[in-house]
Amino acid sequence: MNLDAFAEYSSAWLVIVAASLVGALCLNSLLKRIGGIRSVAGRSLRWALVMTVLAAFTLPVALPNAEQINAPAFIVLLFESSFQAQGDPAQARRTMLAGLPLVFVGVFTIGVLMRVVWRKLRGTGASAPKPTEKNEVK
């Protein structure tokens, strides 16, 4: 993927990323308010879902007739499959089918591992003896 293609439409990509971030934050807030599983897996599942939605709106793919221009994959998929008479949504479909599950699994795994490591670090720090005036090192 050539990053020069983003330079030409940088303001459009900024709007797309900003709107996606706002949408992801709203989805996260909604899922928190609805409630659900408050376990490590539940929170990691919520974050994985939110990040997958964020990735779904920002995952770039080259346009079929203009390879030097990138657009969000869901927009290319929508326009090429619905609004183009002879559209080719195959590349956008492949990108989304490959990228979104990877984002979901990656964020879920990282979330669970971070929480497990955090609990172990917090647990070992809490079990260490705290210095008092009697056994304080001078």
Coordinates of N, CA and C in Angstrom, one line a residue:
M1 N 0.8 -1.2 0.0 CA 0.0 0.0 0.0 C 0.9 1.2 0.0
N2 N 0.6 2.1 -0.9 CA 1.4 3.3 -1.1 C 0.8 4.4 -0.2
L3 N 1.6 5.0 0.7 CA 1.1 6.1 1.5 C 0.9 7.4 0.8
D4 N 1.5 7.5 -0.4 CA 1.3 8.7 -1.2 C -0.1 8.9 -1.6
A5 N -0.8 7.8 -1.8 CA -2.2 7.8 -2.2 C -3.1 8.5 -1.1
F6 N -2.7 8.5 0.2 CA -3.4 9.1 1.2 C -3.2 10.6 1.2
A7 N -2.0 11.1 0.7 CA -1.7 12.5 0.7 C -2.6 13.3 -0.1
E8 N -3.1 12.8 -1.2 CA -4.0 13.5 -2.1 C -5.3 13.8 -1.5
Y9 N -5.8 12.8 -0.7 CA -7.1 12.9 -0.1 C -7.0 12.9 1.4
S10 N -6.0 13.6 1.9 CA -5.8 13.6 3.4 C -7.0 14.2 4.2
S11 N -7.6 15.2 3.7 CA -8.7 15.8 4.4 C -9.9 14.9 4.5
A12 N -10.1 14.1 3.4 CA -11.2 13.2 3.4 C -10.9 12.0 4.4
W13 N -9.7 11.6 4.4 CA -9.3 10.5 5.3 C -9.4 11.0 6.8
L14 N -9.1 12.2 7.0 CA -9.2 12.8 8.4 C -10.7 12.8 8.8
V15 N -11.6 13.1 7.9 CA -13.0 13.1 8.3 C -13.5 11.7 8.5
I16 N -13.0 10.8 7.7 CA -13.4 9.4 7.8 C -12.9 8.8 9.2
V17 N -11.7 9.1 9.5 CA -11.1 8.6 10.8 C -11.8 9.2 12.0
A18 N -12.0 10.5 11.9 CA -12.6 11.2 13.0 C -14.1 10.7 13.2
A19 N -14.8 10.6 12.1 CA -16.2 10.0 12.3 C -16.2 8.6 12.8
S20 N -15.2 7.8 12.3 CA -15.1 6.4 12.8 C -14.8 6.4 14.3
L21 N -13.9 7.3 14.7 CA -13.6 7.3 16.2 C -14.8 7.7 17.0
V22 N -15.5 8.7 16.6 CA -16.7 9.1 17.3 C -17.7 8.0 17.3
G23 N -17.9 7.3 16.2 CA -18.8 6.2 16.2 C -18.4 5.1 17.1
A24 N -17.1 4.8 17.1 CA -16.5 3.7 18.0 C -16.7 4.1 19.5
L25 N -16.5 5.3 19.8 CA -16.7 5.8 21.2 C -18.1 5.7 21.6
C26 N -19.0 6.0 20.7 CA -20.5 5.9 21.0 C -20.9 4.5 21.1
L27 N -20.4 3.6 20.3 CA -20.7 2.2 20.4 C -20.2 1.6 21.7
N28 N -18.9 2.0 22.1 CA -18.4 1.6 23.4 C -19.2 2.0 24.5
S29 N -19.7 3.3 24.5 CA -20.5 3.8 25.6 C -21.8 3.1 25.6
L30 N -22.4 2.8 24.5 CA -23.7 2.1 24.4 C -23.5 0.7 25.0
L31 N -22.5 0.0 24.6 CA -22.3 -1.3 25.1 C -22.0 -1.4 26.6
K32 N -21.4 -0.3 27.1 CA -21.2 -0.2 28.6 C -22.5 0.0 29.3
R33 N -23.4 0.8 28.7 CA -24.6 1.1 29.4 C -25.6 0.0 29.3
I34 N -25.6 -0.8 28.2 CA -26.5 -1.9 28.1 C -26.1 -2.9 29.2
G35 N -24.9 -3.0 29.5 CA -24.4 -3.9 30.5 C -23.9 -5.2 29.8
G36 N -23.7 -6.2 30.6 CA -23.2 -7.4 30.0 C -22.3 -8.0 30.9
I37 N -21.4 -8.8 30.4 CA -20.4 -9.5 31.2 C -19.4 -8.6 31.7
R38 N -19.2 -8.5 32.9 CA -18.2 -7.6 33.5 C -16.9 -8.4 33.8
S39 N -16.7 -9.5 33.1 CA -15.4 -10.3 33.3 C -14.4 -9.8 32.4
V40 N -13.2 -10.4 32.5 CA -12.1 -10.1 31.6 C -12.5 -10.4 30.2
A41 N -13.1 -11.5 30.0 CA -13.5 -11.9 28.6 C -14.6 -10.9 28.1
G42 N -15.5 -10.5 28.9 CA -16.6 -9.6 28.5 C -16.0 -8.2 28.1
R43 N -15.1 -7.7 28.9 CA -14.5 -6.4 28.5 C -13.7 -6.5 27.3
S44 N -12.9 -7.6 27.2 CA -12.1 -7.8 26.0 C -13.0 -8.0 24.7
L45 N -14.1 -8.7 24.9 CA -15.0 -8.9 23.8 C -15.6 -7.5 23.4
R46 N -16.0 -6.7 24.3 CA -16.5 -5.3 24.0 C -15.5 -4.5 23.2
W47 N -14.2 -4.5 23.7 CA -13.2 -3.8 23.0 C -12.9 -4.3 21.6
A48 N -12.9 -5.7 21.5 CA -12.7 -6.3 20.2 C -13.8 -5.9 19.2
L49 N -15.0 -5.9 19.7 CA -16.1 -5.5 18.8 C -16.0 -4.0 18.4
V50 N -15.7 -3.2 19.3 CA -15.6 -1.7 19.0 C -14.4 -1.5 18.0
M51 N -13.3 -2.1 18.3 CA -12.1 -2.0 17.4 C -12.4 -2.6 16.0
T52 N -13.2 -3.6 15.9 CA -13.5 -4.2 14.6 C -14.4 -3.3 13.9
V53 N -15.3 -2.7 14.5 CA -16.2 -1.7 13.8 C -15.4 -0.5 13.4
L54 N -14.4 0.0 14.2 CA -13.6 1.0 13.8 C -12.7 0.7 12.6
A55 N -12.2 -0.6 12.6 CA -11.4 -1.0 11.4 C -12.3 -1.2 10.2
A56 N -13.5 -1.6 10.4 CA -14.4 -1.8 9.3 C -14.7 -0.5 8.5
F57 N -14.7 0.6 9.2 CA -14.9 1.9 8.6 C -13.6 2.6 8.1
T58 N -12.5 2.1 8.5 CA -11.2 2.8 8.1 C -10.3 1.9 7.3
L59 N -10.6 0.6 7.1 CA -9.7 -0.3 6.4 C -9.6 0.2 4.9
P60 N -8.4 0.5 4.5 CA -8.3 1.1 3.1 C -8.1 -0.1 2.1
V61 N -8.6 0.2 0.9 CA -8.4 -0.7 -0.3 C -8.3 0.2 -1.5
A62 N -7.6 -0.3 -2.5 CA -7.4 0.5 -3.8 C -8.7 0.4 -4.6
L63 N -9.1 1.4 -5.2 CA -10.2 1.4 -6.1 C -10.0 0.5 -7.3
P64 N -10.9 -0.2 -7.8 CA -10.7 -1.1 -8.9 C -10.2 -0.5 -10.2
N65 N -10.8 0.7 -10.6 CA -10.4 1.4 -11.8 C -9.3 2.4 -11.6
A66 N -8.9 2.7 -10.4 CA -7.9 3.7 -10.1 C -7.0 3.1 -9.0
E67 N -6.0 2.3 -9.3 CA -5.3 1.6 -8.3 C -4.5 2.6 -7.4
Q68 N -4.2 3.8 -7.8 CA -3.4 4.7 -7.0 C -4.3 5.4 -6.0
I69 N -5.6 5.3 -6.0 CA -6.5 5.9 -5.0 C -7.0 4.9 -4.0
N70 N -6.9 5.2 -2.7 CA -7.5 4.3 -1.7 C -8.7 4.9 -1.2
A71 N -9.6 4.0 -0.8 CA -10.9 4.4 -0.2 C -11.2 3.4 0.9
P72 N -12.1 3.7 1.8 CA -12.5 2.7 2.8 C -13.1 1.5 2.1
A73 N -12.8 0.3 2.6 CA -13.2 -0.9 2.0 C -14.7 -1.1 2.0
F74 N -15.4 -0.7 3.0 CA -16.8 -0.9 3.1 C -17.5 0.0 2.0
I75 N -17.0 1.2 1.8 CA -17.6 2.1 0.7 C -17.3 1.5 -0.7
V76 N -16.1 1.0 -0.9 CA -15.8 0.4 -2.2 C -16.7 -0.8 -2.4
L77 N -16.9 -1.7 -1.4 CA -17.7 -2.8 -1.5 C -19.2 -2.4 -1.8
L78 N -19.7 -1.4 -1.1 CA -21.0 -1.0 -1.3 C -21.3 -0.4 -2.7
F79 N -20.4 0.5 -3.1 CA -20.6 1.1 -4.4 C -20.3 0.1 -5.6
E80 N -19.3 -0.7 -5.4 CA -19.0 -1.7 -6.5 C -20.1 -2.8 -6.6
S81 N -20.7 -3.2 -5.5 CA -21.7 -4.2 -5.6 C -23.1 -3.7 -5.9
S82 N -23.4 -2.5 -5.4 CA -24.8 -2.0 -5.6 C -25.0 -1.0 -6.7
F83 N -24.0 0.0 -6.8 CA -24.3 1.1 -7.7 C -23.5 1.0 -9.0
Q84 N -22.6 0.1 -9.2 CA -21.9 0.0 -10.4 C -22.5 -1.2 -11.2
A85 N -22.8 -0.9 -12.5 CA -23.4 -2.0 -13.3 C -22.5 -3.1 -13.5
Q86 N -21.2 -2.9 -13.7 CA -20.2 -3.9 -13.9 C -19.1 -3.7 -12.9
G87 N -19.5 -3.5 -11.6 CA -18.5 -3.3 -10.6 C -17.8 -4.6 -10.2
D88 N -16.6 -4.4 -9.5 CA -15.8 -5.5 -9.1 C -15.5 -5.3 -7.6
P89 N -16.4 -5.9 -6.7 CA -16.1 -5.7 -5.3 C -15.2 -6.8 -4.7
A90 N -14.6 -7.6 -5.5 CA -13.8 -8.7 -5.0 C -12.7 -8.3 -4.1
Q91 N -11.9 -7.3 -4.5 CA -10.8 -6.9 -3.7 C -11.2 -6.3 -2.3
A92 N -12.2 -5.5 -2.3 CA -12.8 -5.0 -1.1 C -13.3 -6.1 -0.2
R93 N -14.0 -7.0 -0.8 CA -14.6 -8.2 0.0 C -13.4 -9.0 0.6
R94 N -12.4 -9.3 -0.2 CA -11.3 -10.1 0.3 C -10.6 -9.3 1.5
T95 N -10.4 -8.0 1.3 CA -9.7 -7.2 2.3 C -10.5 -7.2 3.6
M96 N -11.8 -7.1 3.5 CA -12.6 -7.1 4.7 C -12.7 -8.4 5.3
L97 N -12.8 -9.5 4.5 CA -12.9 -10.8 5.1 C -11.6 -11.3 5.7
A98 N -10.5 -10.7 5.3 CA -9.2 -11.1 5.9 C -8.9 -10.2 7.0
G99 N -9.2 -8.9 6.9 CA -8.7 -7.9 7.9 C -9.6 -7.9 9.2
L100 N -10.9 -7.9 9.0 CA -11.7 -7.8 10.2 C -11.6 -8.9 11.2
P101 N -11.6 -10.2 10.8 CA -11.4 -11.2 11.8 C -10.1 -11.1 12.5
L102 N -9.1 -10.7 11.7 CA -7.7 -10.6 12.4 C -7.7 -9.5 13.4
V103 N -8.4 -8.4 13.1 CA -8.5 -7.3 14.1 C -9.3 -7.8 15.3
F104 N -10.4 -8.5 15.1 CA -11.2 -9.0 16.3 C -10.4 -9.9 17.1
V105 N -9.8 -10.9 16.5 CA -9.0 -11.9 17.3 C -7.8 -11.2 18.0
G106 N -7.1 -10.4 17.2 CA -6.0 -9.7 17.8 C -6.3 -8.8 19.0
V107 N -7.3 -8.0 18.9 CA -7.7 -7.1 20.0 C -8.2 -7.9 21.2
F108 N -9.0 -9.0 20.9 CA -9.5 -9.8 22.0 C -8.4 -10.5 22.7
T109 N -7.4 -11.1 22.0 CA -6.3 -11.8 22.6 C -5.4 -10.8 23.4
I110 N -5.1 -9.6 22.8 CA -4.3 -8.6 23.6 C -5.1 -8.2 24.8
G111 N -6.4 -8.0 24.7 CA -7.1 -7.5 25.9 C -7.1 -8.5 27.0
V112 N -7.3 -9.8 26.7 CA -7.3 -10.9 27.7 C -5.9 -11.0 28.3
L113 N -4.8 -11.0 27.5 CA -3.5 -11.1 28.0 C -3.1 -9.9 28.8
M114 N -3.5 -8.7 28.4 CA -3.2 -7.5 29.3 C -3.8 -7.6 30.6
R115 N -5.1 -8.0 30.7 CA -5.8 -8.1 31.9 C -5.2 -9.2 32.8
V116 N -4.8 -10.3 32.3 CA -4.2 -11.4 33.0 C -2.9 -10.9 33.6
V117 N -2.0 -10.3 32.8 CA -0.7 -9.8 33.2 C -0.9 -8.7 34.3
W118 N -1.9 -7.8 34.1 CA -2.1 -6.8 35.0 C -2.5 -7.3 36.4
R119 N -3.4 -8.3 36.4 CA -3.8 -8.9 37.6 C -2.7 -9.6 38.3
K120 N -1.8 -10.3 37.6 CA -0.7 -10.9 38.2 C 0.3 -9.9 38.8
L121 N 0.5 -8.8 38.1 CA 1.4 -7.8 38.6 C 0.8 -7.1 39.8
R122 N -0.5 -6.9 39.8 CA -1.1 -6.3 40.9 C -1.2 -7.2 42.1
G123 N -1.3 -8.5 41.8 CA -1.4 -9.5 42.9 C -0.1 -9.7 43.6
T124 N 1.0 -9.7 42.8 CA 2.4 -9.8 43.4 C 2.7 -8.6 44.2
G125 N 2.3 -7.4 43.7 CA 2.6 -6.2 44.4 C 1.9 -6.1 45.7
A126 N 0.7 -6.6 45.8 CA -0.2 -6.5 47.0 C 0.3 -7.5 48.0
S127 N 0.9 -8.6 47.6 CA 1.3 -9.7 48.6 C 2.6 -9.4 49.2
A128 N 3.4 -8.5 48.7 CA 4.7 -8.1 49.2 C 4.5 -7.4 50.5
P129 N 5.4 -7.7 51.5 CA 5.2 -7.0 52.8 C 5.5 -5.5 52.7
K130 N 4.7 -4.8 53.4 CA 4.8 -3.3 53.4 C 5.7 -2.9 54.5
P131 N 6.6 -2.0 54.3 CA 7.5 -1.6 55.4 C 6.8 -0.8 56.4
T132 N 7.1 -1.2 57.7 CA 6.5 -0.5 58.8 C 7.7 0.2 59.6
E133 N 7.3 0.9 60.6 CA 8.4 1.5 61.4 C 9.3 0.5 62.1
K134 N 8.8 -0.6 62.4 CA 9.6 -1.6 63.1 C 10.6 -2.3 62.2
N135 N 10.2 -2.7 61.0 CA 11.1 -3.4 60.1 C 11.6 -2.5 59.0
E136 N 11.6 -1.3 59.1 CA 12.0 -0.3 58.1 C 13.5 -0.4 57.9
V137 N 14.0 -0.4 56.7 CA 15.4 -0.4 56.4 C 16.0 1.0 56.5
K138 N 17.1 1.1 57.3 CA 17.7 2.4 57.6 C 19.0 2.5 57.0

